[in-house]
PDB file of C-alpha atoms in Angstrom:
ATOM      1  CA  MET A   1      19.506  95.754 -23.384  1.00  0.00           C
ATOM      2  CA  LYS A   2      16.152  96.874 -24.708  1.00  0.00           C
ATOM      3  CA  THR A   3      14.158  98.773 -22.116  1.00  0.00           C
ATOM      4  CA  THR A   4      10.453  99.442 -22.014  1.00  0.00           C
ATOM      5  CA  ARG A   5       8.825 102.508 -20.475  1.00  0.00           C
ATOM      6  CA  VAL A   6       5.707 101.765 -18.450  1.00  0.00           C
ATOM      7  CA  LEU A   7       3.467 103.616 -16.002  1.00  0.00           C
ATOM      8  CA  VAL A   8       3.598 101.827 -12.631  1.00  0.00           C
ATOM      9  CA  ASN A   9       1.094 103.077 -10.077  1.00  0.00           C
ATOM     10  CA  GLY A  10       1.051 106.436 -11.818  1.00  0.00           C
ATOM     11  CA  ALA A  11       4.829 106.882 -12.138  1.00  0.00           C
ATOM     12  CA  TRP A  12       6.895 106.258 -15.267  1.00  0.00           C
ATOM     13  CA  ARG A  13       9.470 103.484 -14.886  1.00  0.00           C
ATOM     14  CA  GLU A  14      11.842 101.712 -17.219  1.00  0.00           C
ATOM     15  CA  THR A  15      12.381  97.988 -17.228  1.00  0.00           C
ATOM     16  CA  GLY A  16      14.334  95.485 -19.225  1.00  0.00           C
ATOM     17  CA  ALA A  17      11.886  92.746 -18.269  1.00  0.00           C
ATOM     18  CA  ALA A  18       9.891  91.116 -21.013  1.00  0.00           C
ATOM     19  CA  ASP A  19       6.962  89.969 -18.890  1.00  0.00           C
ATOM     20  CA  LEU A  20       4.963  91.277 -15.955  1.00  0.00           C
ATOM     21  CA  GLY A  21       6.351  88.758 -13.467  1.00  0.00           C
ATOM     22  CA  ALA A  22       9.931  89.759 -14.195  1.00  0.00           C
ATOM     23  CA  ALA A  23       8.998  93.432 -14.204  1.00  0.00           C
ATOM     24  CA  LEU A  24       7.542  93.152 -10.687  1.00  0.00           C
ATOM     25  CA  CYS A  25      10.847  91.706  -9.451  1.00  0.00           C
ATOM     26  CA  ASP A  26      12.649  94.497 -11.285  1.00  0.00           C
ATOM     27  CA  PHE A  27      10.507  97.088  -9.498  1.00  0.00           C
ATOM     28  CA  GLY A  28      11.250  95.666  -6.041  1.00  0.00           C
ATOM     29  CA  TYR A  29       8.081  93.727  -5.281  1.00  0.00           C
ATOM     30  CA  GLY A  30       9.854  90.399  -5.015  1.00  0.00           C
ATOM     31  CA  ASP A  31       7.666  87.998  -3.047  1.00  0.00           C
ATOM     32  CA  SER A  32       5.240  90.703  -1.867  1.00  0.00           C
ATOM     33  CA  ILE A  33       1.563  89.857  -1.714  1.00  0.00           C
ATOM     34  CA  VAL A  34       0.211  92.068  -4.466  1.00  0.00           C
ATOM     35  CA  SER A  35      -2.404  91.980  -7.165  1.00  0.00           C
ATOM     36  CA  THR A  36      -1.919  93.393 -10.625  1.00  0.00           C
ATOM     37  CA  ALA A  37      -3.812  94.964 -13.472  1.00  0.00           C
ATOM     38  CA  VAL A  38      -2.520  96.071 -16.860  1.00  0.00           C
ATOM     39  CA  ASN A  39      -4.357  98.749 -18.799  1.00  0.00           C
ATOM     40  CA  GLY A  40      -7.364  98.369 -16.514  1.00  0.00           C
ATOM     41  CA  GLU A  41      -7.623  94.596 -16.824  1.00  0.00           C
ATOM     42  CA  PHE A  42      -6.908  92.212 -13.950  1.00  0.00           C
ATOM     43  CA  VAL A  43      -3.883  89.981 -14.491  1.00  0.00           C
ATOM     44  CA  ALA A  44      -3.851  86.954 -12.192  1.00  0.00           C
ATOM     45  CA  ALA A  45      -0.619  86.022 -10.463  1.00  0.00           C
ATOM     46  CA  THR A  46      -0.515  82.799 -12.459  1.00  0.00           C
ATOM     47  CA  ALA A  47      -0.658  84.758 -15.711  1.00  0.00           C
ATOM     48  CA  ARG A  48       2.073  87.316 -14.996  1.00  0.00           C
ATOM     49  CA  THR A  49       4.956  85.443 -16.615  1.00  0.00           C
ATOM     50  CA  ARG A  50       3.012  85.054 -19.842  1.00  0.00           C
ATOM     51  CA  THR A  51       1.839  88.664 -19.891  1.00  0.00           C
ATOM     52  CA  PRO A  52       4.223  90.727 -22.011  1.00  0.00           C
ATOM     53  CA  VAL A  53       5.269  94.201 -20.942  1.00  0.00           C
ATOM     54  CA  THR A  54       4.848  96.647 -23.762  1.00  0.00           C
ATOM     55  CA  GLU A  55       5.694 100.300 -24.199  1.00  0.00           C
ATOM     56  CA  GLY A  56       3.244 102.619 -22.458  1.00  0.00           C
ATOM     57  CA  ASP A  57       1.465  99.926 -20.429  1.00  0.00           C
ATOM     58  CA  ARG A  58      -0.385 101.207 -17.379  1.00  0.00           C
ATOM     59  CA  ILE A  59       0.422  98.764 -14.589  1.00  0.00           C
ATOM     60  CA  GLU A  60      -1.361  98.811 -11.249  1.00  0.00           C
ATOM     61  CA  VAL A  61       0.242  96.982  -8.331  1.00  0.00           C
ATOM     62  CA  LEU A  62      -2.057  96.859  -5.327  1.00  0.00           C
ATOM     63  CA  ALA A  63      -1.657  95.440  -1.834  1.00  0.00           C
ATOM     64  CA  PRO A  64      -3.821  95.060   1.282  1.00  0.00           C
ATOM     65  CA  MET A  65      -4.534  98.343   2.994  1.00  0.00           C
ATOM     66  CA  GLN A  66      -6.794  99.762   5.678  1.00  0.00           C
ATOM     67  CA  GLY A  67     -10.366 100.151   4.508  1.00  0.00           C
ATOM     68  CA  GLY A  68     -13.825 100.980   5.742  1.00  0.00           C
TER      69      GLY A  68
ATOM     70  CA  MET B   1     -26.730  84.161  14.826  1.00  0.00           C
ATOM     71  CA  LEU B   2     -26.508  86.225  11.679  1.00  0.00           C
ATOM     72  CA  THR B   3     -26.073  84.160   8.527  1.00  0.00           C
ATOM     73  CA  VAL B   4     -24.601  85.800   5.438  1.00  0.00           C
ATOM     74  CA  TYR B   5     -23.802  83.733   2.369  1.00  0.00           C
ATOM     75  CA  GLY B   6     -23.945  80.594   4.478  1.00  0.00           C
ATOM     76  CA  VAL B   7     -21.538  81.898   7.134  1.00  0.00           C
ATOM     77  CA  GLU B   8     -22.841  82.167  10.675  1.00  0.00           C
ATOM     78  CA  LEU B   9     -21.676  85.191  12.618  1.00  0.00           C
ATOM     79  CA  ARG B  10     -22.115  85.547  16.344  1.00  0.00           C
ATOM     80  CA  SER B  11     -21.233  89.246  16.312  1.00  0.00           C
ATOM     81  CA  ARG B  12     -23.517  91.657  14.504  1.00  0.00           C
ATOM     82  CA  LEU B  13     -20.894  94.378  14.470  1.00  0.00           C
ATOM     83  CA  LEU B  14     -18.577  94.615  11.478  1.00  0.00           C
ATOM     84  CA  LEU B  15     -15.632  96.954  11.776  1.00  0.00           C
ATOM     85  CA  GLY B  16     -13.568  98.946   9.308  1.00  0.00           C
ATOM     86  CA  THR B  17      -9.801  99.071   9.644  1.00  0.00           C
ATOM     87  CA  ALA B  18      -9.029 102.607   8.440  1.00  0.00           C
ATOM     88  CA  ARG B  19      -8.159 105.868  10.214  1.00  0.00           C
ATOM     89  CA  TYR B  20      -7.004 104.444  13.555  1.00  0.00           C
ATOM     90  CA  PRO B  21      -4.233 106.298  15.352  1.00  0.00           C
ATOM     91  CA  SER B  22      -1.943 103.273  15.189  1.00  0.00           C
ATOM     92  CA  PRO B  23      -1.906  99.598  14.193  1.00  0.00           C
ATOM     93  CA  ALA B  24      -1.853  98.649  17.881  1.00  0.00           C
ATOM     94  CA  VAL B  25      -5.027 100.628  18.544  1.00  0.00           C
ATOM     95  CA  LEU B  26      -6.654  99.051  15.505  1.00  0.00           C
ATOM     96  CA  SER B  27      -5.908  95.573  16.828  1.00  0.00           C
ATOM     97  CA  ALA B  28      -7.156  96.418  20.303  1.00  0.00           C
ATOM     98  CA  ALA B  29     -10.338  97.997  18.924  1.00  0.00           C
ATOM     99  CA  VAL B  30     -11.146  94.959  16.797  1.00  0.00           C
ATOM    100  CA  ARG B  31     -10.711  92.706  19.810  1.00  0.00           C
ATOM    101  CA  ALA B  32     -12.790  94.995  22.036  1.00  0.00           C
ATOM    102  CA  SER B  33     -15.578  95.101  19.467  1.00  0.00           C
ATOM    103  CA  GLY B  34     -15.857  91.337  19.231  1.00  0.00           C
ATOM    104  CA  ALA B  35     -16.193  91.778  15.466  1.00  0.00           C
ATOM    105  CA  GLN B  36     -15.673  88.643  13.420  1.00  0.00           C
ATOM    106  CA  VAL B  37     -15.558  90.532  10.135  1.00  0.00           C
ATOM    107  CA  VAL B  38     -13.386  93.530   9.261  1.00  0.00           C
ATOM    108  CA  THR B  39     -13.323  95.500   6.056  1.00  0.00           C
ATOM    109  CA  VAL B  40     -10.098  95.978   4.143  1.00  0.00           C
ATOM    110  CA  ALA B  41      -9.058  97.621   0.892  1.00  0.00           C
ATOM    111  CA  LEU B  42      -6.462  97.527  -1.844  1.00  0.00           C
ATOM    112  CA  ARG B  43      -4.197 100.451  -2.567  1.00  0.00           C
ATOM    113  CA  ARG B  44      -1.130 101.092  -4.654  1.00  0.00           C
ATOM    114  CA  GLU B  45       1.919  99.429  -3.149  1.00  0.00           C
ATOM    115  CA  SER B  46       5.409 100.901  -3.327  1.00  0.00           C
ATOM    116  CA  GLY B  47       8.073  98.354  -4.160  1.00  0.00           C
ATOM    117  CA  ALA B  48      10.413 100.216  -1.813  1.00  0.00           C
ATOM    118  CA  GLU B  49       8.135 100.575   1.227  1.00  0.00           C
ATOM    119  CA  ARG B  50       5.798  97.559   0.975  1.00  0.00           C
ATOM    120  CA  ALA B  51       3.490  99.069   3.599  1.00  0.00           C
ATOM    121  CA  GLY B  52       0.663  96.733   2.724  1.00  0.00           C
ATOM    122  CA  GLN B  53       2.575  93.647   3.732  1.00  0.00           C
ATOM    123  CA  SER B  54       2.786  94.537   7.422  1.00  0.00           C
ATOM    124  CA  PHE B  55      -0.864  95.594   7.484  1.00  0.00           C
ATOM    125  CA  TRP B  56      -1.937  92.259   6.024  1.00  0.00           C
ATOM    126  CA  ALA B  57       0.159  90.395   8.588  1.00  0.00           C
ATOM    127  CA  LEU B  58      -1.556  92.351  11.361  1.00  0.00           C
ATOM    128  CA  ILE B  59      -5.028  91.500  10.064  1.00  0.00           C
ATOM    129  CA  ARG B  60      -4.213  87.828   9.684  1.00  0.00           C
ATOM    130  CA  ASP B  61      -3.000  87.746  13.274  1.00  0.00           C
ATOM    131  CA  LEU B  62      -6.435  88.934  14.417  1.00  0.00           C
ATOM    132  CA  GLY B  63      -8.004  85.730  13.111  1.00  0.00           C
ATOM    133  CA  VAL B  64     -11.057  87.483  11.694  1.00  0.00           C
ATOM    134  CA  ARG B  65     -12.817  87.129   8.364  1.00  0.00           C
ATOM    135  CA  VAL B  66     -12.115  89.939   5.898  1.00  0.00           C
ATOM    136  CA  LEU B  67     -14.585  91.781   3.709  1.00  0.00           C
ATOM    137  CA  PRO B  68     -12.603  93.575   0.985  1.00  0.00           C
ATOM    138  CA  ASN B  69     -14.113  96.728  -0.458  1.00  0.00           C
ATOM    139  CA  THR B  70     -13.976  98.537  -3.764  1.00  0.00           C
ATOM    140  CA  ALA B  71     -13.727 101.972  -2.139  1.00  0.00           C
ATOM    141  CA  GLY B  72     -12.699 104.746  -4.452  1.00  0.00           C
ATOM    142  CA  CYS B  73     -14.147 103.145  -7.576  1.00  0.00           C
ATOM    143  CA  HIS B  74     -16.343 105.434  -9.646  1.00  0.00           C
ATOM    144  CA  THR B  75     -17.340 103.064 -12.445  1.00  0.00           C
ATOM    145  CA  ALA B  76     -18.616  99.509 -12.648  1.00  0.00           C
ATOM    146  CA  ARG B  77     -15.522  98.562 -14.640  1.00  0.00           C
ATOM    147  CA  GLU B  78     -13.146  99.875 -11.971  1.00  0.00           C
ATOM    148  CA  ALA B  79     -15.115  98.105  -9.270  1.00  0.00           C
ATOM    149  CA  VAL B  80     -15.113  94.776 -11.109  1.00  0.00           C
ATOM    150  CA  THR B  81     -11.356  94.929 -11.733  1.00  0.00           C
ATOM    151  CA  THR B  82     -10.711  95.879  -8.111  1.00  0.00           C
ATOM    152  CA  ALA B  83     -12.928  93.026  -6.915  1.00  0.00           C
ATOM    153  CA  LEU B  84     -11.014  90.533  -9.050  1.00  0.00           C
ATOM    154  CA  MET B  85      -7.739  91.824  -7.618  1.00  0.00           C
ATOM    155  CA  ALA B  86      -9.111  91.678  -4.077  1.00  0.00           C
ATOM    156  CA  ARG B  87     -10.325  88.108  -4.463  1.00  0.00           C
ATOM    157  CA  GLU B  88      -6.848  86.990  -5.432  1.00  0.00           C
ATOM    158  CA  VAL B  89      -5.049  88.810  -2.617  1.00  0.00           C
ATOM    159  CA  PHE B  90      -7.508  88.175   0.194  1.00  0.00           C
ATOM    160  CA  GLY B  91      -8.646  84.735  -0.866  1.00  0.00           C
ATOM    161  CA  THR B  92     -12.354  85.347  -0.356  1.00  0.00           C
ATOM    162  CA  PRO B  93     -15.360  85.575  -2.688  1.00  0.00           C
ATOM    163  CA  TRP B  94     -16.837  88.271  -0.421  1.00  0.00           C
ATOM    164  CA  ILE B  95     -16.761  91.803  -1.750  1.00  0.00           C
ATOM    165  CA  LYS B  96     -18.199  94.992  -0.302  1.00  0.00           C
ATOM    166  CA  LEU B  97     -19.190  96.609  -3.541  1.00  0.00           C
ATOM    167  CA  GLU B  98     -18.880 100.376  -3.660  1.00  0.00           C
ATOM    168  CA  VAL B  99     -19.377 102.396  -6.819  1.00  0.00           C
ATOM    169  CA  ILE B 100     -19.256 106.029  -5.820  1.00  0.00           C
ATOM    170  CA  GLY B 101     -21.381 108.455  -7.774  1.00  0.00           C
ATOM    171  CA  GLU B 102     -20.908 111.746  -6.019  1.00  0.00           C
ATOM    172  CA  ASP B 103     -17.830 113.042  -4.226  1.00  0.00           C
ATOM    173  CA  ASP B 104     -19.407 115.327  -1.616  1.00  0.00           C
ATOM    174  CA  THR B 105     -21.708 112.694  -0.152  1.00  0.00           C
ATOM    175  CA  LEU B 106     -19.930 109.569  -1.436  1.00  0.00           C
ATOM    176  CA  GLN B 107     -23.412 108.492  -2.464  1.00  0.00           C
ATOM    177  CA  PRO B 108     -23.493 105.217  -4.398  1.00  0.00           C
ATOM    178  CA  ASP B 109     -23.905 105.334  -8.161  1.00  0.00           C
ATOM    179  CA  VAL B 110     -26.738 102.855  -8.037  1.00  0.00           C
ATOM    180  CA  PHE B 111     -26.742 102.264 -11.798  1.00  0.00           C
ATOM    181  CA  GLY B 112     -23.073 101.290 -11.800  1.00  0.00           C
ATOM    182  CA  LEU B 113     -23.662  99.344  -8.597  1.00  0.00           C
ATOM    183  CA  VAL B 114     -26.326  97.118 -10.122  1.00  0.00           C
ATOM    184  CA  GLU B 115     -24.244  96.612 -13.277  1.00  0.00           C
ATOM    185  CA  ALA B 116     -21.132  95.658 -11.291  1.00  0.00           C
ATOM    186  CA  ALA B 117     -23.113  93.412  -8.931  1.00  0.00           C
ATOM    187  CA  ALA B 118     -24.532  91.397 -11.835  1.00  0.00           C
ATOM    188  CA  THR B 119     -21.071  90.996 -13.370  1.00  0.00           C
ATOM    189  CA  LEU B 120     -19.487  89.921 -10.111  1.00  0.00           C
ATOM    190  CA  VAL B 121     -22.232  87.471  -9.121  1.00  0.00           C
ATOM    191  CA  ALA B 122     -21.837  85.836 -12.540  1.00  0.00           C
ATOM    192  CA  GLN B 123     -18.150  85.406 -11.731  1.00  0.00           C
ATOM    193  CA  GLY B 124     -18.808  83.688  -8.414  1.00  0.00           C
ATOM    194  CA  PHE B 125     -18.556  86.619  -6.020  1.00  0.00           C
ATOM    195  CA  GLU B 126     -20.712  86.970  -2.926  1.00  0.00           C
ATOM    196  CA  VAL B 127     -21.591  90.624  -3.113  1.00  0.00           C
ATOM    197  CA  PHE B 128     -22.335  93.002  -0.236  1.00  0.00           C
ATOM    198  CA  PRO B 129     -23.583  96.092  -2.096  1.00  0.00           C
ATOM    199  CA  TYR B 130     -23.228  99.502  -0.454  1.00  0.00           C
ATOM    200  CA  THR B 131     -26.509 101.070  -1.468  1.00  0.00           C
ATOM    201  CA  THR B 132     -29.158 103.588  -0.508  1.00  0.00           C
ATOM    202  CA  GLU B 133     -32.605 102.953   0.998  1.00  0.00           C
ATOM    203  CA  ASP B 134     -34.166 102.988  -2.501  1.00  0.00           C
ATOM    204  CA  LEU B 135     -36.560 100.036  -2.821  1.00  0.00           C
ATOM    205  CA  VAL B 136     -36.245  99.776  -6.591  1.00  0.00           C
ATOM    206  CA  VAL B 137     -32.464  99.615  -6.439  1.00  0.00           C
ATOM    207  CA  ALA B 138     -32.724  96.999  -3.701  1.00  0.00           C
ATOM    208  CA  GLU B 139     -35.018  94.932  -5.906  1.00  0.00           C
ATOM    209  CA  ARG B 140     -32.543  95.154  -8.806  1.00  0.00           C
ATOM    210  CA  LEU B 141     -29.619  94.187  -6.592  1.00  0.00           C
ATOM    211  CA  LEU B 142     -31.476  91.147  -5.320  1.00  0.00           C
ATOM    212  CA  ALA B 143     -32.455  90.241  -8.874  1.00  0.00           C
ATOM    213  CA  ALA B 144     -28.776  90.511  -9.821  1.00  0.00           C
ATOM    214  CA  GLY B 145     -27.992  87.853  -7.228  1.00  0.00           C
ATOM    215  CA  CYS B 146     -27.043  89.805  -4.110  1.00  0.00           C
ATOM    216  CA  ARG B 147     -28.146  87.970  -0.958  1.00  0.00           C
ATOM    217  CA  VAL B 148     -27.254  90.773   1.452  1.00  0.00           C
ATOM    218  CA  LEU B 149     -27.904  94.515   1.287  1.00  0.00           C
ATOM    219  CA  MET B 150     -25.859  97.240   2.917  1.00  0.00           C
ATOM    220  CA  PRO B 151     -27.919 100.429   2.940  1.00  0.00           C
ATOM    221  CA  TRP B 152     -26.301 103.607   4.179  1.00  0.00           C
ATOM    222  CA  GLY B 153     -27.364 105.303   7.379  1.00  0.00           C
ATOM    223  CA  ALA B 154     -25.879 108.634   6.354  1.00  0.00           C
ATOM    224  CA  PRO B 155     -22.898 109.741   4.245  1.00  0.00           C
ATOM    225  CA  ILE B 156     -19.680 107.871   5.002  1.00  0.00           C
ATOM    226  CA  GLY B 157     -17.824 109.323   7.948  1.00  0.00           C
ATOM    227  CA  SER B 158     -20.530 111.863   8.756  1.00  0.00           C
ATOM    228  CA  GLY B 159     -21.574 110.468  12.129  1.00  0.00           C
ATOM    229  CA  ARG B 160     -25.128 111.656  11.538  1.00  0.00           C
ATOM    230  CA  GLY B 161     -26.921 108.443  12.371  1.00  0.00           C
ATOM    231  CA  LEU B 162     -29.913 107.762  10.151  1.00  0.00           C
ATOM    232  CA  ASN B 163     -30.666 110.510   7.634  1.00  0.00           C
ATOM    233  CA  ASN B 164     -33.851 108.833   6.441  1.00  0.00           C
ATOM    234  CA  PRO B 165     -35.173 106.502   9.133  1.00  0.00           C
ATOM    235  CA  HIS B 166     -38.596 106.234   7.503  1.00  0.00           C
ATOM    236  CA  GLY B 167     -37.107 105.175   4.179  1.00  0.00           C
ATOM    237  CA  LEU B 168     -34.892 102.652   5.913  1.00  0.00           C
ATOM    238  CA  ALA B 169     -37.849 101.302   7.882  1.00  0.00           C
ATOM    239  CA  ALA B 170     -39.767 100.866   4.627  1.00  0.00           C
ATOM    240  CA  LEU B 171     -36.814  99.029   3.098  1.00  0.00           C
ATOM    241  CA  ARG B 172     -36.608  96.735   6.121  1.00  0.00           C
ATOM    242  CA  ALA B 173     -40.332  96.012   5.999  1.00  0.00           C
ATOM    243  CA  HIS B 174     -40.357  95.414   2.234  1.00  0.00           C
ATOM    244  CA  PHE B 175     -37.658  92.734   2.306  1.00  0.00           C
ATOM    245  CA  PRO B 176     -38.089  91.066   5.703  1.00  0.00           C
ATOM    246  CA  GLU B 177     -36.032  87.990   4.849  1.00  0.00           C
ATOM    247  CA  VAL B 178     -32.986  89.717   3.353  1.00  0.00           C
ATOM    248  CA  PRO B 179     -30.029  90.228   5.694  1.00  0.00           C
ATOM    249  CA  MET B 180     -29.379  93.959   5.892  1.00  0.00           C
ATOM    250  CA  ILE B 181     -26.317  95.603   7.363  1.00  0.00           C
ATOM    251  CA  ILE B 182     -26.459  99.339   7.950  1.00  0.00           C
ATOM    252  CA  ASP B 183     -23.207 100.676   6.584  1.00  0.00           C
ATOM    253  CA  ALA B 184     -21.886 104.191   6.995  1.00  0.00           C
ATOM    254  CA  GLY B 185     -22.845 107.344   8.803  1.00  0.00           C
ATOM    255  CA  LEU B 186     -23.306 106.109  12.355  1.00  0.00           C
ATOM    256  CA  GLY B 187     -21.666 108.264  15.015  1.00  0.00           C
ATOM    257  CA  VAL B 188     -22.527 107.024  18.482  1.00  0.00           C
ATOM    258  CA  PRO B 189     -23.661 103.751  20.022  1.00  0.00           C
ATOM    259  CA  SER B 190     -27.270 104.917  20.356  1.00  0.00           C
ATOM    260  CA  HIS B 191     -27.421 105.081  16.549  1.00  0.00           C
ATOM    261  CA  ALA B 192     -26.392 101.439  16.391  1.00  0.00           C
ATOM    262  CA  ALA B 193     -28.904 100.442  19.036  1.00  0.00           C
ATOM    263  CA  ARG B 194     -31.643 102.198  17.075  1.00  0.00           C
ATOM    264  CA  VAL B 195     -30.648 100.404  13.889  1.00  0.00           C
ATOM    265  CA  MET B 196     -30.904  97.060  15.614  1.00  0.00           C
ATOM    266  CA  GLU B 197     -34.202  97.968  17.299  1.00  0.00           C
ATOM    267  CA  MET B 198     -35.571  98.738  13.818  1.00  0.00           C
ATOM    268  CA  GLY B 199     -34.896  95.168  12.836  1.00  0.00           C
ATOM    269  CA  PHE B 200     -31.712  95.479  10.818  1.00  0.00           C
ATOM    270  CA  ASP B 201     -29.378  92.545  11.113  1.00  0.00           C
ATOM    271  CA  ALA B 202     -26.025  94.190  11.751  1.00  0.00           C
ATOM    272  CA  VAL B 203     -24.034  97.400  11.510  1.00  0.00           C
ATOM    273  CA  LEU B 204     -20.736  98.221   9.874  1.00  0.00           C
ATOM    274  CA  LEU B 205     -18.680 100.986  11.481  1.00  0.00           C
ATOM    275  CA  ASN B 206     -15.355 102.613  10.910  1.00  0.00           C
ATOM    276  CA  THR B 207     -14.891 106.316  11.540  1.00  0.00           C
ATOM    277  CA  ALA B 208     -17.104 106.429  14.636  1.00  0.00           C
ATOM    278  CA  VAL B 209     -14.712 104.036  16.338  1.00  0.00           C
ATOM    279  CA  ALA B 210     -11.394 104.851  14.686  1.00  0.00           C
ATOM    280  CA  GLN B 211     -11.658 108.607  15.216  1.00  0.00           C
ATOM    281  CA  ALA B 212     -13.122 108.473  18.728  1.00  0.00           C
ATOM    282  CA  GLY B 213     -11.052 109.874  21.566  1.00  0.00           C
ATOM    283  CA  ASP B 214     -10.581 106.338  22.821  1.00  0.00           C
ATOM    284  CA  PRO B 215     -11.238 103.947  19.928  1.00  0.00           C
ATOM    285  CA  VAL B 216     -10.921 100.810  22.025  1.00  0.00           C
ATOM    286  CA  ARG B 217     -13.475 101.983  24.561  1.00  0.00           C
ATOM    287  CA  MET B 218     -15.785 103.165  21.790  1.00  0.00           C
ATOM    288  CA  ALA B 219     -15.528  99.793  20.051  1.00  0.00           C
ATOM    289  CA  ALA B 220     -16.673  98.090  23.238  1.00  0.00           C
ATOM    290  CA  ALA B 221     -19.493 100.617  23.668  1.00  0.00           C
ATOM    291  CA  PHE B 222     -20.760  99.980  20.141  1.00  0.00           C
ATOM    292  CA  ALA B 223     -20.630  96.238  20.749  1.00  0.00           C
ATOM    293  CA  GLN B 224     -22.827  96.654  23.820  1.00  0.00           C
ATOM    294  CA  ALA B 225     -25.242  98.894  21.916  1.00  0.00           C
ATOM    295  CA  VAL B 226     -25.585  96.432  19.057  1.00  0.00           C
ATOM    296  CA  GLU B 227     -26.223  93.623  21.487  1.00  0.00           C
ATOM    297  CA  ALA B 228     -28.748  95.681  23.458  1.00  0.00           C
ATOM    298  CA  GLY B 229     -30.586  96.774  20.326  1.00  0.00           C
ATOM    299  CA  GLN B 230     -30.741  93.236  19.012  1.00  0.00           C
ATOM    300  CA  ALA B 231     -32.042  91.938  22.339  1.00  0.00           C
ATOM    301  CA  ALA B 232     -34.646  94.699  22.467  1.00  0.00           C
ATOM    302  CA  ARG B 233     -35.870  93.878  18.982  1.00  0.00           C
ATOM    303  CA  ALA B 234     -36.156  90.224  19.905  1.00  0.00           C
ATOM    304  CA  ALA B 235     -37.996  91.139  23.097  1.00  0.00           C
ATOM    305  CA  GLY B 236     -40.757  92.962  21.183  1.00  0.00           C
ATOM    306  CA  PRO B 237     -40.831  96.718  21.880  1.00  0.00           C
ATOM    307  CA  ILE B 238     -44.151  98.347  22.718  1.00  0.00           C
ATOM    308  CA  GLU B 239     -45.906 100.513  20.139  1.00  0.00           C
ATOM    309  CA  PRO B 240     -45.446 104.268  20.705  1.00  0.00           C
ATOM    310  CA  ARG B 241     -48.590 106.191  21.766  1.00  0.00           C
ATOM    311  CA  ASP B 242     -49.412 109.873  21.731  1.00  0.00           C
ATOM    312  CA  LEU B 243     -51.156 109.954  25.116  1.00  0.00           C
ATOM    313  CA  ALA B 244     -50.257 108.681  28.555  1.00  0.00           C
ATOM    314  CA  THR B 245     -51.146 105.260  29.852  1.00  0.00           C
ATOM    315  CA  PRO B 246     -50.776 104.879  33.631  1.00  0.00           C
ATOM    316  CA  SER B 247     -48.194 102.268  34.492  1.00  0.00           C
ATOM    317  CA  THR B 248     -49.341 102.045  38.121  1.00  0.00           C
ATOM    318  CA  PRO B 249     -52.738 100.268  38.387  1.00  0.00           C
ATOM    319  CA  LEU B 250     -55.584 102.712  39.117  1.00  0.00           C
ATOM    320  CA  PRO B 251     -57.807 100.440  41.274  1.00  0.00           C
ATOM    321  CA  GLY B 252     -57.156 101.111  44.927  1.00  0.00           C
ATOM    322  CA  THR B 253     -55.765 104.620  44.381  1.00  0.00           C
ATOM    323  CA  ALA B 254     -56.096 106.735  47.576  1.00  0.00           C
ATOM    324  CA  PHE B 255     -58.348 109.806  47.773  1.00  0.00           C
ATOM    325  CA  ARG B 256     -60.533 108.683  44.891  1.00  0.00           C
ATOM    326  CA  GLY B 257     -64.179 108.192  45.793  1.00  0.00           C
TER     327      GLY B 257
END
């Protein structure tokens, strides 16, 4: 299986997923409430399955957290 | 009632959700404060730990409105991307816009702030900009479409109160119709009362409550101070004078004449 190396929240990971939606499942996010950005650009939840994962992508996966 | 972006708020105290000793204390402090709006953030989520999920469940249980922030962003681009992500997760067009320009004071980068505000307003956001007391910046933010301003009292977390009360008073006087929420730097309830007596519309607190010895009690104390300050402003304070004015009537004073 072809794997792709991507930077997820600052850590290098490998995935066999072809799109962002599948990659999130691969990385353990499952049905978590998260928001995503790829290479600094917001990717809406509805667009994840049509967003390809490519070598070297910088993926941010953010969730609600305490804030002031 | 305070009205911001068409939403009426009974409480004029907004509360941050960070730095509490425990989630239980956070919940109790929010309830004690009477706050109807709490600030929240987005941070990197671990697929293994999923810490954000339980936090979000706790906030939803409180039944309050959330004001997501863009804390930690140092450029307009970062702030805009974070705002877009926050809108999707939190399901609100409200965004507390922070673009930090200096790490020691966490002073806003007002140039990036105005740029990001214009971009976000164009995309349908209702922006609460964390700004300074600078009148020109305030004018630009309003021109960009902001309908609320959030000037700082003092650097975030400093507990200093108002570093520049005269500048803040000038800002208040210059834009009398604009809702203004003093955000950051307050330390004790008397600071909040002073802010309200000066005619500001609300205060946003975090560290002063979360890091207090008893956060729940401090939240209640701040709520009382905000209410007292607001009532005092509405009641019309007297003008300060340099010399004494007898409060007891002089006519009829014994031993005179």
